[in-house]
Amino acid sequence: MPGNPALSILLRLGTRGSPLALVQARETRALLARAHGIAPERLEIRVIRTSGDMIQDRALSEAGGKGLFTKEIERALIDGEIDLAVHSAKDMPTLLPDGLVLSAFLEREDVRDALIAPGVASIEALPHGAVVGTAALRRQAMLKRLRPDLETMLFRGNVETRLRKIAEGQADATLLAVAGLKRLGMLDHASAILSEESFLPALGQGAICIETRADDAATNRLVGAIDHADTHLALRMERAFLAVLDGSCRTPIAGHARIEGGTVRFRGLILKPDGSEAHETARSGPLAEAEALGRSAGEELRTRGGPGFFTGT
């Protein structure tokens, strides 16, 4: 008996298999189904295991950088096994494979970081010499900038794994994105929400992006219906800033662009991994100049840091 054509698969969404990645894929599916008046069952979620999920014994900066969370999914996209990929925007390398584009961004969640340290209400209140588990050089550098006495240790794994490690006492504290905790319904684990002013987020933090084949007009039209224009513009600015600095997991870089009416405002920061030196800049201007302003901010910090800034020379 032939299947019901009304329930035939319309789009195949590729994603990592972590609980947070699946929540993000389901959110994308729900938005697409609502925008086009179709049954969610016609949008198939396919889990693709990435190198970043398999490598848990060392920092991403030592294993190959951000692309470890995307390359297997992008290969499936290029090969036509999926029609679109759902990613955390902060996981995306600045250069995409030929033929692929970031075609849409969902409305951004809270960009801030959360401190996970039972009974401790701030970074300043952590005991002298406390051990903080993190896999992010940005977080490590910013912690050291605020508290040079703190020790850091490698913490890999998904949100649930890192929360379990804290509960088991493997470290005194860790830092997680507020957006991820909110999406998982776990914000109650946060002992403090860090202000953006004192703890600038990662570029792309809090945003979900959709990657497609540039020549797939049908999918791009469907995805375009759920694109959040302000988030898309802000992320274009942040990625322009990052591209100038050749940002990867090897370089502690932070920044955030926000849209306020007809103006885009941006803060960017580069740090040495030990937090001993930092350079910050800011830009604001009309929306049409967002990418140019992002590049300008990156060029300024690249000049101010000098060629040996990230290598310690």
JSON list of C-alpha atoms in Angstrom, two decimals, residues 74-297:
[
{"chain": "A", "resi": 74, "resn": "GLU", "atom": "CA", "xyz": [28.67, 19.62, 6.48]},
{"chain": "A", "resi": 75, "resn": "ARG", "atom": "CA", "xyz": [29.88, 16.56, 4.56]},
{"chain": "A", "resi": 76, "resn": "ALA", "atom": "CA", "xyz": [26.38, 15.07, 4.80]},
{"chain": "A", "resi": 77, "resn": "LEU", "atom": "CA", "xyz": [24.98, 18.39, 3.54]},
{"chain": "A", "resi": 78, "resn": "ILE", "atom": "CA", "xyz": [27.38, 18.53, 0.59]},
{"chain": "A", "resi": 79, "resn": "ASP", "atom": "CA", "xyz": [26.62, 14.88, -0.25]},
{"chain": "A", "resi": 80, "resn": "GLY", "atom": "CA", "xyz": [22.87, 15.51, -0.26]},
{"chain": "A", "resi": 81, "resn": "GLU", "atom": "CA", "xyz": [22.15, 13.23, 2.70]},
{"chain": "A", "resi": 82, "resn": "ILE", "atom": "CA", "xyz": [20.48, 16.13, 4.52]},
{"chain": "A", "resi": 83, "resn": "ASP", "atom": "CA", "xyz": [18.88, 19.35, 3.29]},
{"chain": "A", "resi": 84, "resn": "LEU", "atom": "CA", "xyz": [19.93, 21.68, 6.09]},
{"chain": "A", "resi": 85, "resn": "ALA", "atom": "CA", "xyz": [22.13, 21.66, 9.18]},
{"chain": "A", "resi": 86, "resn": "VAL", "atom": "CA", "xyz": [21.24, 23.14, 12.55]},
{"chain": "A", "resi": 87, "resn": "HIS", "atom": "CA", "xyz": [24.23, 24.45, 14.52]},
{"chain": "A", "resi": 88, "resn": "SER", "atom": "CA", "xyz": [25.10, 26.56, 17.53]},
{"chain": "A", "resi": 89, "resn": "ALA", "atom": "CA", "xyz": [26.43, 29.70, 15.84]},
{"chain": "A", "resi": 90, "resn": "LYS", "atom": "CA", "xyz": [29.46, 29.90, 18.14]},
{"chain": "A", "resi": 91, "resn": "ASP", "atom": "CA", "xyz": [30.62, 26.48, 16.85]},
{"chain": "A", "resi": 92, "resn": "MET", "atom": "CA", "xyz": [30.88, 27.69, 13.25]},
{"chain": "A", "resi": 93, "resn": "PRO", "atom": "CA", "xyz": [34.30, 28.31, 11.70]},
{"chain": "A", "resi": 94, "resn": "THR", "atom": "CA", "xyz": [34.64, 31.64, 9.92]},
{"chain": "A", "resi": 95, "resn": "LEU", "atom": "CA", "xyz": [35.26, 29.91, 6.57]},
{"chain": "A", "resi": 96, "resn": "LEU", "atom": "CA", "xyz": [32.58, 27.53, 5.30]},
{"chain": "A", "resi": 97, "resn": "PRO", "atom": "CA", "xyz": [33.10, 24.77, 2.73]},
{"chain": "A", "resi": 98, "resn": "ASP", "atom": "CA", "xyz": [32.56, 25.82, -0.88]},
{"chain": "A", "resi": 99, "resn": "GLY", "atom": "CA", "xyz": [28.90, 25.78, -1.81]},
{"chain": "A", "resi": 100, "resn": "LEU", "atom": "CA", "xyz": [27.54, 26.11, 1.72]},
{"chain": "A", "resi": 101, "resn": "VAL", "atom": "CA", "xyz": [25.98, 29.21, 3.30]},
{"chain": "A", "resi": 102, "resn": "LEU", "atom": "CA", "xyz": [24.52, 30.30, 6.62]},
{"chain": "A", "resi": 103, "resn": "SER", "atom": "CA", "xyz": [21.05, 31.00, 5.30]},
{"chain": "A", "resi": 104, "resn": "ALA", "atom": "CA", "xyz": [19.14, 31.80, 8.50]},
{"chain": "A", "resi": 105, "resn": "PHE", "atom": "CA", "xyz": [19.48, 32.55, 12.20]},
{"chain": "A", "resi": 106, "resn": "LEU", "atom": "CA", "xyz": [16.79, 32.00, 14.81]},
{"chain": "A", "resi": 107, "resn": "GLU", "atom": "CA", "xyz": [16.03, 34.77, 17.27]},
{"chain": "A", "resi": 108, "resn": "ARG", "atom": "CA", "xyz": [18.91, 34.96, 19.71]},
{"chain": "A", "resi": 109, "resn": "GLU", "atom": "CA", "xyz": [18.62, 33.83, 23.32]},
{"chain": "A", "resi": 110, "resn": "ASP", "atom": "CA", "xyz": [20.45, 35.36, 26.31]},
{"chain": "A", "resi": 111, "resn": "VAL", "atom": "CA", "xyz": [24.13, 35.79, 25.36]},
{"chain": "A", "resi": 112, "resn": "ARG", "atom": "CA", "xyz": [25.56, 35.74, 28.88]},
{"chain": "A", "resi": 113, "resn": "ASP", "atom": "CA", "xyz": [27.58, 33.11, 30.74]},
{"chain": "A", "resi": 114, "resn": "ALA", "atom": "CA", "xyz": [26.46, 31.45, 33.97]},
{"chain": "A", "resi": 115, "resn": "LEU", "atom": "CA", "xyz": [28.65, 30.49, 36.92]},
{"chain": "A", "resi": 116, "resn": "ILE", "atom": "CA", "xyz": [27.99, 26.99, 38.22]},
{"chain": "A", "resi": 117, "resn": "ALA", "atom": "CA", "xyz": [29.43, 26.87, 41.74]},
{"chain": "A", "resi": 118, "resn": "PRO", "atom": "CA", "xyz": [27.09, 25.62, 44.46]},
{"chain": "A", "resi": 119, "resn": "GLY", "atom": "CA", "xyz": [26.76, 28.18, 47.23]},
{"chain": "A", "resi": 120, "resn": "VAL", "atom": "CA", "xyz": [28.95, 30.77, 45.49]},
{"chain": "A", "resi": 121, "resn": "ALA", "atom": "CA", "xyz": [27.28, 33.94, 44.23]},
{"chain": "A", "resi": 122, "resn": "SER", "atom": "CA", "xyz": [30.04, 35.43, 42.06]},
{"chain": "A", "resi": 123, "resn": "ILE", "atom": "CA", "xyz": [33.47, 34.84, 40.56]},
{"chain": "A", "resi": 124, "resn": "GLU", "atom": "CA", "xyz": [34.87, 37.21, 43.18]},
{"chain": "A", "resi": 125, "resn": "ALA", "atom": "CA", "xyz": [33.44, 34.98, 45.94]},
{"chain": "A", "resi": 126, "resn": "LEU", "atom": "CA", "xyz": [35.22, 31.82, 44.76]},
{"chain": "A", "resi": 127, "resn": "PRO", "atom": "CA", "xyz": [37.82, 30.65, 47.30]},
{"chain": "A", "resi": 128, "resn": "HIS", "atom": "CA", "xyz": [41.45, 31.58, 46.67]},
{"chain": "A", "resi": 129, "resn": "GLY", "atom": "CA", "xyz": [42.98, 29.06, 44.28]},
{"chain": "A", "resi": 130, "resn": "ALA", "atom": "CA", "xyz": [39.62, 27.49, 43.39]},
{"chain": "A", "resi": 131, "resn": "VAL", "atom": "CA", "xyz": [39.62, 25.11, 40.42]},
{"chain": "A", "resi": 132, "resn": "VAL", "atom": "CA", "xyz": [37.32, 26.02, 37.52]},
{"chain": "A", "resi": 133, "resn": "GLY", "atom": "CA", "xyz": [36.61, 23.45, 34.82]},
{"chain": "A", "resi": 134, "resn": "THR", "atom": "CA", "xyz": [36.27, 24.76, 31.29]},
{"chain": "A", "resi": 135, "resn": "ALA", "atom": "CA", "xyz": [37.15, 23.79, 27.73]},
{"chain": "A", "resi": 136, "resn": "ALA", "atom": "CA", "xyz": [36.97, 27.35, 26.37]},
{"chain": "A", "resi": 137, "resn": "LEU", "atom": "CA", "xyz": [40.11, 29.46, 26.11]},
{"chain": "A", "resi": 138, "resn": "ARG", "atom": "CA", "xyz": [37.96, 32.61, 26.21]},
{"chain": "A", "resi": 139, "resn": "ARG", "atom": "CA", "xyz": [36.47, 31.65, 29.55]},
{"chain": "A", "resi": 140, "resn": "GLN", "atom": "CA", "xyz": [39.86, 30.60, 30.90]},
{"chain": "A", "resi": 141, "resn": "ALA", "atom": "CA", "xyz": [41.46, 33.88, 29.84]},
{"chain": "A", "resi": 142, "resn": "MET", "atom": "CA", "xyz": [38.65, 36.02, 31.22]},
{"chain": "A", "resi": 143, "resn": "LEU", "atom": "CA", "xyz": [38.68, 34.15, 34.52]},
{"chain": "A", "resi": 144, "resn": "LYS", "atom": "CA", "xyz": [42.44, 34.66, 34.82]},
{"chain": "A", "resi": 145, "resn": "ARG", "atom": "CA", "xyz": [42.01, 38.33, 33.95]},
{"chain": "A", "resi": 146, "resn": "LEU", "atom": "CA", "xyz": [39.54, 38.76, 36.82]},
{"chain": "A", "resi": 147, "resn": "ARG", "atom": "CA", "xyz": [41.15, 36.32, 39.26]},
{"chain": "A", "resi": 148, "resn": "PRO", "atom": "CA", "xyz": [44.79, 35.38, 38.47]},
{"chain": "A", "resi": 149, "resn": "ASP", "atom": "CA", "xyz": [44.80, 33.05, 41.49]},
{"chain": "A", "resi": 150, "resn": "LEU", "atom": "CA", "xyz": [42.18, 30.71, 40.04]},
{"chain": "A", "resi": 151, "resn": "GLU", "atom": "CA", "xyz": [43.25, 27.38, 38.57]},
{"chain": "A", "resi": 152, "resn": "THR", "atom": "CA", "xyz": [41.60, 25.94, 35.46]},
{"chain": "A", "resi": 153, "resn": "MET", "atom": "CA", "xyz": [41.24, 22.35, 34.31]},
{"chain": "A", "resi": 154, "resn": "LEU", "atom": "CA", "xyz": [39.89, 20.81, 31.12]},
{"chain": "A", "resi": 155, "resn": "PHE", "atom": "CA", "xyz": [36.14, 20.13, 31.22]},
{"chain": "A", "resi": 156, "resn": "ARG", "atom": "CA", "xyz": [34.73, 18.52, 28.07]},
{"chain": "A", "resi": 157, "resn": "GLY", "atom": "CA", "xyz": [31.32, 17.01, 27.45]},
{"chain": "A", "resi": 158, "resn": "ASN", "atom": "CA", "xyz": [27.76, 18.22, 27.09]},
{"chain": "A", "resi": 159, "resn": "VAL", "atom": "CA", "xyz": [25.92, 20.39, 29.59]},
{"chain": "A", "resi": 160, "resn": "GLU", "atom": "CA", "xyz": [24.68, 17.45, 31.64]},
{"chain": "A", "resi": 161, "resn": "THR", "atom": "CA", "xyz": [28.16, 15.92, 31.82]},
{"chain": "A", "resi": 162, "resn": "ARG", "atom": "CA", "xyz": [29.71, 19.14, 33.07]},
{"chain": "A", "resi": 163, "resn": "LEU", "atom": "CA", "xyz": [26.98, 19.63, 35.67]},
{"chain": "A", "resi": 164, "resn": "ARG", "atom": "CA", "xyz": [27.58, 16.06, 36.88]},
{"chain": "A", "resi": 165, "resn": "LYS", "atom": "CA", "xyz": [31.32, 16.71, 37.19]},
{"chain": "A", "resi": 166, "resn": "ILE", "atom": "CA", "xyz": [30.61, 19.70, 39.44]},
{"chain": "A", "resi": 167, "resn": "ALA", "atom": "CA", "xyz": [28.16, 17.66, 41.53]},
{"chain": "A", "resi": 168, "resn": "GLU", "atom": "CA", "xyz": [30.87, 15.00, 41.94]},
{"chain": "A", "resi": 169, "resn": "GLY", "atom": "CA", "xyz": [33.39, 17.61, 43.11]},
{"chain": "A", "resi": 170, "resn": "GLN", "atom": "CA", "xyz": [35.79, 17.24, 40.18]},
{"chain": "A", "resi": 171, "resn": "ALA", "atom": "CA", "xyz": [36.14, 21.05, 40.19]},
{"chain": "A", "resi": 172, "resn": "ASP", "atom": "CA", "xyz": [34.88, 23.90, 42.33]},
{"chain": "A", "resi": 173, "resn": "ALA", "atom": "CA", "xyz": [33.08, 25.65, 39.50]},
{"chain": "A", "resi": 174, "resn": "THR", "atom": "CA", "xyz": [32.42, 25.77, 35.79]},
{"chain": "A", "resi": 175, "resn": "LEU", "atom": "CA", "xyz": [30.90, 28.22, 33.32]},
{"chain": "A", "resi": 176, "resn": "LEU", "atom": "CA", "xyz": [28.09, 27.47, 30.88]},
{"chain": "A", "resi": 177, "resn": "ALA", "atom": "CA", "xyz": [26.07, 29.54, 28.41]},
{"chain": "A", "resi": 178, "resn": "VAL", "atom": "CA", "xyz": [22.82, 30.84, 29.87]},
{"chain": "A", "resi": 179, "resn": "ALA", "atom": "CA", "xyz": [21.13, 30.14, 26.51]},
{"chain": "A", "resi": 180, "resn": "GLY", "atom": "CA", "xyz": [21.89, 26.43, 26.68]},
{"chain": "A", "resi": 181, "resn": "LEU", "atom": "CA", "xyz": [20.74, 26.14, 30.28]},
{"chain": "A", "resi": 182, "resn": "LYS", "atom": "CA", "xyz": [17.49, 27.92, 29.41]},
{"chain": "A", "resi": 183, "resn": "ARG", "atom": "CA", "xyz": [16.82, 25.72, 26.40]},
{"chain": "A", "resi": 184, "resn": "LEU", "atom": "CA", "xyz": [17.36, 22.62, 28.53]},
{"chain": "A", "resi": 185, "resn": "GLY", "atom": "CA", "xyz": [15.26, 23.92, 31.43]},
{"chain": "A", "resi": 186, "resn": "MET", "atom": "CA", "xyz": [18.32, 23.84, 33.71]},
{"chain": "A", "resi": 187, "resn": "LEU", "atom": "CA", "xyz": [18.88, 27.49, 34.55]},
{"chain": "A", "resi": 188, "resn": "ASP", "atom": "CA", "xyz": [18.29, 26.69, 38.23]},
{"chain": "A", "resi": 189, "resn": "HIS", "atom": "CA", "xyz": [21.79, 25.16, 38.29]},
{"chain": "A", "resi": 190, "resn": "ALA", "atom": "CA", "xyz": [23.31, 28.62, 37.82]},
{"chain": "A", "resi": 191, "resn": "SER", "atom": "CA", "xyz": [24.62, 30.21, 41.00]},
{"chain": "A", "resi": 192, "resn": "ALA", "atom": "CA", "xyz": [25.19, 33.54, 39.22]},
{"chain": "A", "resi": 193, "resn": "ILE", "atom": "CA", "xyz": [24.58, 35.13, 35.82]},
{"chain": "A", "resi": 194, "resn": "LEU", "atom": "CA", "xyz": [27.70, 37.03, 34.74]},
{"chain": "A", "resi": 195, "resn": "SER", "atom": "CA", "xyz": [27.20, 40.53, 33.39]},
{"chain": "A", "resi": 196, "resn": "GLU", "atom": "CA", "xyz": [28.07, 41.07, 29.76]},
{"chain": "A", "resi": 197, "resn": "GLU", "atom": "CA", "xyz": [30.06, 44.15, 30.77]},
{"chain": "A", "resi": 198, "resn": "SER", "atom": "CA", "xyz": [32.53, 42.18, 32.91]},
{"chain": "A", "resi": 199, "resn": "PHE", "atom": "CA", "xyz": [32.42, 38.84, 31.06]},
{"chain": "A", "resi": 200, "resn": "LEU", "atom": "CA", "xyz": [31.97, 39.39, 27.34]},
{"chain": "A", "resi": 201, "resn": "PRO", "atom": "CA", "xyz": [30.43, 36.36, 25.59]},
{"chain": "A", "resi": 202, "resn": "ALA", "atom": "CA", "xyz": [31.74, 34.27, 22.73]},
{"chain": "A", "resi": 203, "resn": "LEU", "atom": "CA", "xyz": [31.00, 35.47, 19.21]},
{"chain": "A", "resi": 204, "resn": "GLY", "atom": "CA", "xyz": [27.73, 33.85, 18.18]},
{"chain": "A", "resi": 205, "resn": "GLN", "atom": "CA", "xyz": [26.78, 32.76, 21.71]},
{"chain": "A", "resi": 206, "resn": "GLY", "atom": "CA", "xyz": [23.05, 32.22, 22.20]},
{"chain": "A", "resi": 207, "resn": "ALA", "atom": "CA", "xyz": [22.25, 31.99, 18.48]},
{"chain": "A", "resi": 208, "resn": "ILE", "atom": "CA", "xyz": [21.13, 28.99, 16.41]},
{"chain": "A", "resi": 209, "resn": "CYS", "atom": "CA", "xyz": [22.10, 29.07, 12.73]},
{"chain": "A", "resi": 210, "resn": "ILE", "atom": "CA", "xyz": [20.93, 27.08, 9.73]},
{"chain": "A", "resi": 211, "resn": "GLU", "atom": "CA", "xyz": [23.40, 26.01, 7.06]},
{"chain": "A", "resi": 212, "resn": "THR", "atom": "CA", "xyz": [22.27, 25.02, 3.56]},
{"chain": "A", "resi": 213, "resn": "ARG", "atom": "CA", "xyz": [23.60, 24.47, 0.06]},
{"chain": "A", "resi": 214, "resn": "ALA", "atom": "CA", "xyz": [23.85, 27.80, -1.73]},
{"chain": "A", "resi": 215, "resn": "ASP", "atom": "CA", "xyz": [22.26, 26.39, -4.89]},
{"chain": "A", "resi": 216, "resn": "ASP", "atom": "CA", "xyz": [19.30, 24.74, -3.12]},
{"chain": "A", "resi": 217, "resn": "ALA", "atom": "CA", "xyz": [16.73, 27.44, -3.90]},
{"chain": "A", "resi": 218, "resn": "ALA", "atom": "CA", "xyz": [13.74, 25.46, -2.60]},
{"chain": "A", "resi": 219, "resn": "THR", "atom": "CA", "xyz": [15.26, 24.81, 0.84]},
{"chain": "A", "resi": 220, "resn": "ASN", "atom": "CA", "xyz": [16.62, 28.35, 1.10]},
{"chain": "A", "resi": 221, "resn": "ARG", "atom": "CA", "xyz": [13.16, 29.74, 0.40]},
{"chain": "A", "resi": 222, "resn": "LEU", "atom": "CA", "xyz": [11.62, 27.58, 3.14]},
{"chain": "A", "resi": 223, "resn": "VAL", "atom": "CA", "xyz": [14.36, 28.44, 5.63]},
{"chain": "A", "resi": 224, "resn": "GLY", "atom": "CA", "xyz": [14.19, 32.14, 4.82]},
{"chain": "A", "resi": 225, "resn": "ALA", "atom": "CA", "xyz": [10.72, 32.29, 6.36]},
{"chain": "A", "resi": 226, "resn": "ILE", "atom": "CA", "xyz": [12.14, 31.72, 9.87]},
{"chain": "A", "resi": 227, "resn": "ASP", "atom": "CA", "xyz": [15.20, 33.95, 9.59]},
{"chain": "A", "resi": 228, "resn": "HIS", "atom": "CA", "xyz": [15.37, 36.59, 12.35]},
{"chain": "A", "resi": 229, "resn": "ALA", "atom": "CA", "xyz": [16.69, 39.69, 10.63]},
{"chain": "A", "resi": 230, "resn": "ASP", "atom": "CA", "xyz": [18.26, 41.44, 13.63]},
{"chain": "A", "resi": 231, "resn": "THR", "atom": "CA", "xyz": [20.03, 38.30, 14.83]},
{"chain": "A", "resi": 232, "resn": "HIS", "atom": "CA", "xyz": [21.27, 37.58, 11.29]},
{"chain": "A", "resi": 233, "resn": "LEU", "atom": "CA", "xyz": [22.71, 41.08, 10.94]},
{"chain": "A", "resi": 234, "resn": "ALA", "atom": "CA", "xyz": [24.35, 40.99, 14.38]},
{"chain": "A", "resi": 235, "resn": "LEU", "atom": "CA", "xyz": [25.96, 37.64, 13.59]},
{"chain": "A", "resi": 236, "resn": "ARG", "atom": "CA", "xyz": [27.23, 38.88, 10.24]},
{"chain": "A", "resi": 237, "resn": "MET", "atom": "CA", "xyz": [28.98, 41.68, 12.11]},
{"chain": "A", "resi": 238, "resn": "GLU", "atom": "CA", "xyz": [30.43, 39.34, 14.73]},
{"chain": "A", "resi": 239, "resn": "ARG", "atom": "CA", "xyz": [31.65, 36.88, 12.11]},
{"chain": "A", "resi": 240, "resn": "ALA", "atom": "CA", "xyz": [33.25, 39.71, 10.10]},
{"chain": "A", "resi": 241, "resn": "PHE", "atom": "CA", "xyz": [35.14, 40.74, 13.24]},
{"chain": "A", "resi": 242, "resn": "LEU", "atom": "CA", "xyz": [36.19, 37.14, 13.90]},
{"chain": "A", "resi": 243, "resn": "ALA", "atom": "CA", "xyz": [37.26, 36.53, 10.30]},
{"chain": "A", "resi": 244, "resn": "VAL", "atom": "CA", "xyz": [39.77, 39.40, 10.41]},
{"chain": "A", "resi": 245, "resn": "LEU", "atom": "CA", "xyz": [41.34, 37.94, 13.54]},
{"chain": "A", "resi": 246, "resn": "ASP", "atom": "CA", "xyz": [41.30, 34.44, 12.03]},
{"chain": "A", "resi": 247, "resn": "GLY", "atom": "CA", "xyz": [39.49, 33.38, 15.16]},
{"chain": "A", "resi": 248, "resn": "SER", "atom": "CA", "xyz": [39.41, 29.74, 16.17]},
{"chain": "A", "resi": 249, "resn": "CYS", "atom": "CA", "xyz": [39.44, 27.74, 19.38]},
{"chain": "A", "resi": 250, "resn": "ARG", "atom": "CA", "xyz": [43.13, 28.63, 19.66]},
{"chain": "A", "resi": 251, "resn": "THR", "atom": "CA", "xyz": [42.52, 32.33, 20.23]},
{"chain": "A", "resi": 252, "resn": "PRO", "atom": "CA", "xyz": [40.71, 33.90, 23.22]},
{"chain": "A", "resi": 253, "resn": "ILE", "atom": "CA", "xyz": [38.31, 36.30, 21.48]},
{"chain": "A", "resi": 254, "resn": "ALA", "atom": "CA", "xyz": [35.02, 37.70, 22.76]},
{"chain": "A", "resi": 255, "resn": "GLY", "atom": "CA", "xyz": [32.44, 40.07, 21.36]},
{"chain": "A", "resi": 256, "resn": "HIS", "atom": "CA", "xyz": [28.79, 40.91, 20.96]},
{"chain": "A", "resi": 257, "resn": "ALA", "atom": "CA", "xyz": [26.78, 42.95, 18.46]},
{"chain": "A", "resi": 258, "resn": "ARG", "atom": "CA", "xyz": [23.31, 44.22, 19.24]},
{"chain": "A", "resi": 259, "resn": "ILE", "atom": "CA", "xyz": [20.72, 46.06, 17.17]},
{"chain": "A", "resi": 260, "resn": "GLU", "atom": "CA", "xyz": [19.08, 49.10, 18.77]},
{"chain": "A", "resi": 261, "resn": "GLY", "atom": "CA", "xyz": [16.60, 50.69, 16.40]},
{"chain": "A", "resi": 262, "resn": "GLY", "atom": "CA", "xyz": [18.51, 51.67, 13.29]},
{"chain": "A", "resi": 263, "resn": "THR", "atom": "CA", "xyz": [21.91, 51.38, 14.96]},
{"chain": "A", "resi": 264, "resn": "VAL", "atom": "CA", "xyz": [24.24, 48.44, 15.49]},
{"chain": "A", "resi": 265, "resn": "ARG", "atom": "CA", "xyz": [26.50, 48.49, 18.56]},
{"chain": "A", "resi": 266, "resn": "PHE", "atom": "CA", "xyz": [29.49, 46.21, 19.07]},
{"chain": "A", "resi": 267, "resn": "ARG", "atom": "CA", "xyz": [32.13, 45.42, 21.67]},
{"chain": "A", "resi": 268, "resn": "GLY", "atom": "CA", "xyz": [35.10, 43.20, 20.90]},
{"chain": "A", "resi": 269, "resn": "LEU", "atom": "CA", "xyz": [37.94, 41.87, 23.03]},
{"chain": "A", "resi": 270, "resn": "ILE", "atom": "CA", "xyz": [41.11, 39.84, 22.55]},
{"chain": "A", "resi": 271, "resn": "LEU", "atom": "CA", "xyz": [43.08, 38.34, 25.42]},
{"chain": "A", "resi": 272, "resn": "LYS", "atom": "CA", "xyz": [46.20, 36.36, 26.05]},
{"chain": "A", "resi": 273, "resn": "PRO", "atom": "CA", "xyz": [45.33, 32.86, 27.27]},
{"chain": "A", "resi": 274, "resn": "ASP", "atom": "CA", "xyz": [46.60, 33.63, 30.78]},
{"chain": "A", "resi": 275, "resn": "GLY", "atom": "CA", "xyz": [44.56, 36.85, 30.94]},
{"chain": "A", "resi": 276, "resn": "SER", "atom": "CA", "xyz": [47.70, 38.95, 31.47]},
{"chain": "A", "resi": 277, "resn": "GLU", "atom": "CA", "xyz": [46.99, 41.26, 28.53]},
{"chain": "A", "resi": 278, "resn": "ALA", "atom": "CA", "xyz": [43.78, 42.33, 26.80]},
{"chain": "A", "resi": 279, "resn": "HIS", "atom": "CA", "xyz": [42.68, 44.81, 24.17]},
{"chain": "A", "resi": 280, "resn": "GLU", "atom": "CA", "xyz": [39.09, 46.00, 23.75]},
{"chain": "A", "resi": 281, "resn": "THR", "atom": "CA", "xyz": [37.29, 48.10, 21.16]},
{"chain": "A", "resi": 282, "resn": "ALA", "atom": "CA", "xyz": [33.79, 49.27, 20.34]},
{"chain": "A", "resi": 283, "resn": "ARG", "atom": "CA", "xyz": [31.88, 50.33, 17.25]},
{"chain": "A", "resi": 284, "resn": "SER", "atom": "CA", "xyz": [28.45, 51.75, 16.47]},
{"chain": "A", "resi": 285, "resn": "GLY", "atom": "CA", "xyz": [26.82, 52.88, 13.25]},
{"chain": "A", "resi": 286, "resn": "PRO", "atom": "CA", "xyz": [24.03, 52.35, 10.75]},
{"chain": "A", "resi": 287, "resn": "LEU", "atom": "CA", "xyz": [22.83, 48.81, 10.01]},
{"chain": "A", "resi": 288, "resn": "ALA", "atom": "CA", "xyz": [24.08, 48.96, 6.44]},
{"chain": "A", "resi": 289, "resn": "GLU", "atom": "CA", "xyz": [27.65, 49.30, 7.73]},
{"chain": "A", "resi": 290, "resn": "ALA", "atom": "CA", "xyz": [27.52, 46.38, 10.22]},
{"chain": "A", "resi": 291, "resn": "GLU", "atom": "CA", "xyz": [29.96, 44.09, 8.44]},
{"chain": "A", "resi": 292, "resn": "ALA", "atom": "CA", "xyz": [32.37, 46.91, 7.59]},
{"chain": "A", "resi": 293, "resn": "LEU", "atom": "CA", "xyz": [32.34, 48.04, 11.22]},
{"chain": "A", "resi": 294, "resn": "GLY", "atom": "CA", "xyz": [32.98, 44.47, 12.37]},
{"chain": "A", "resi": 295, "resn": "ARG", "atom": "CA", "xyz": [35.98, 44.20, 10.06]},
{"chain": "A", "resi": 296, "resn": "SER", "atom": "CA", "xyz": [37.25, 47.60, 11.24]},
{"chain": "A", "resi": 297, "resn": "ALA", "atom": "CA", "xyz": [37.06, 46.49, 14.87]}
]
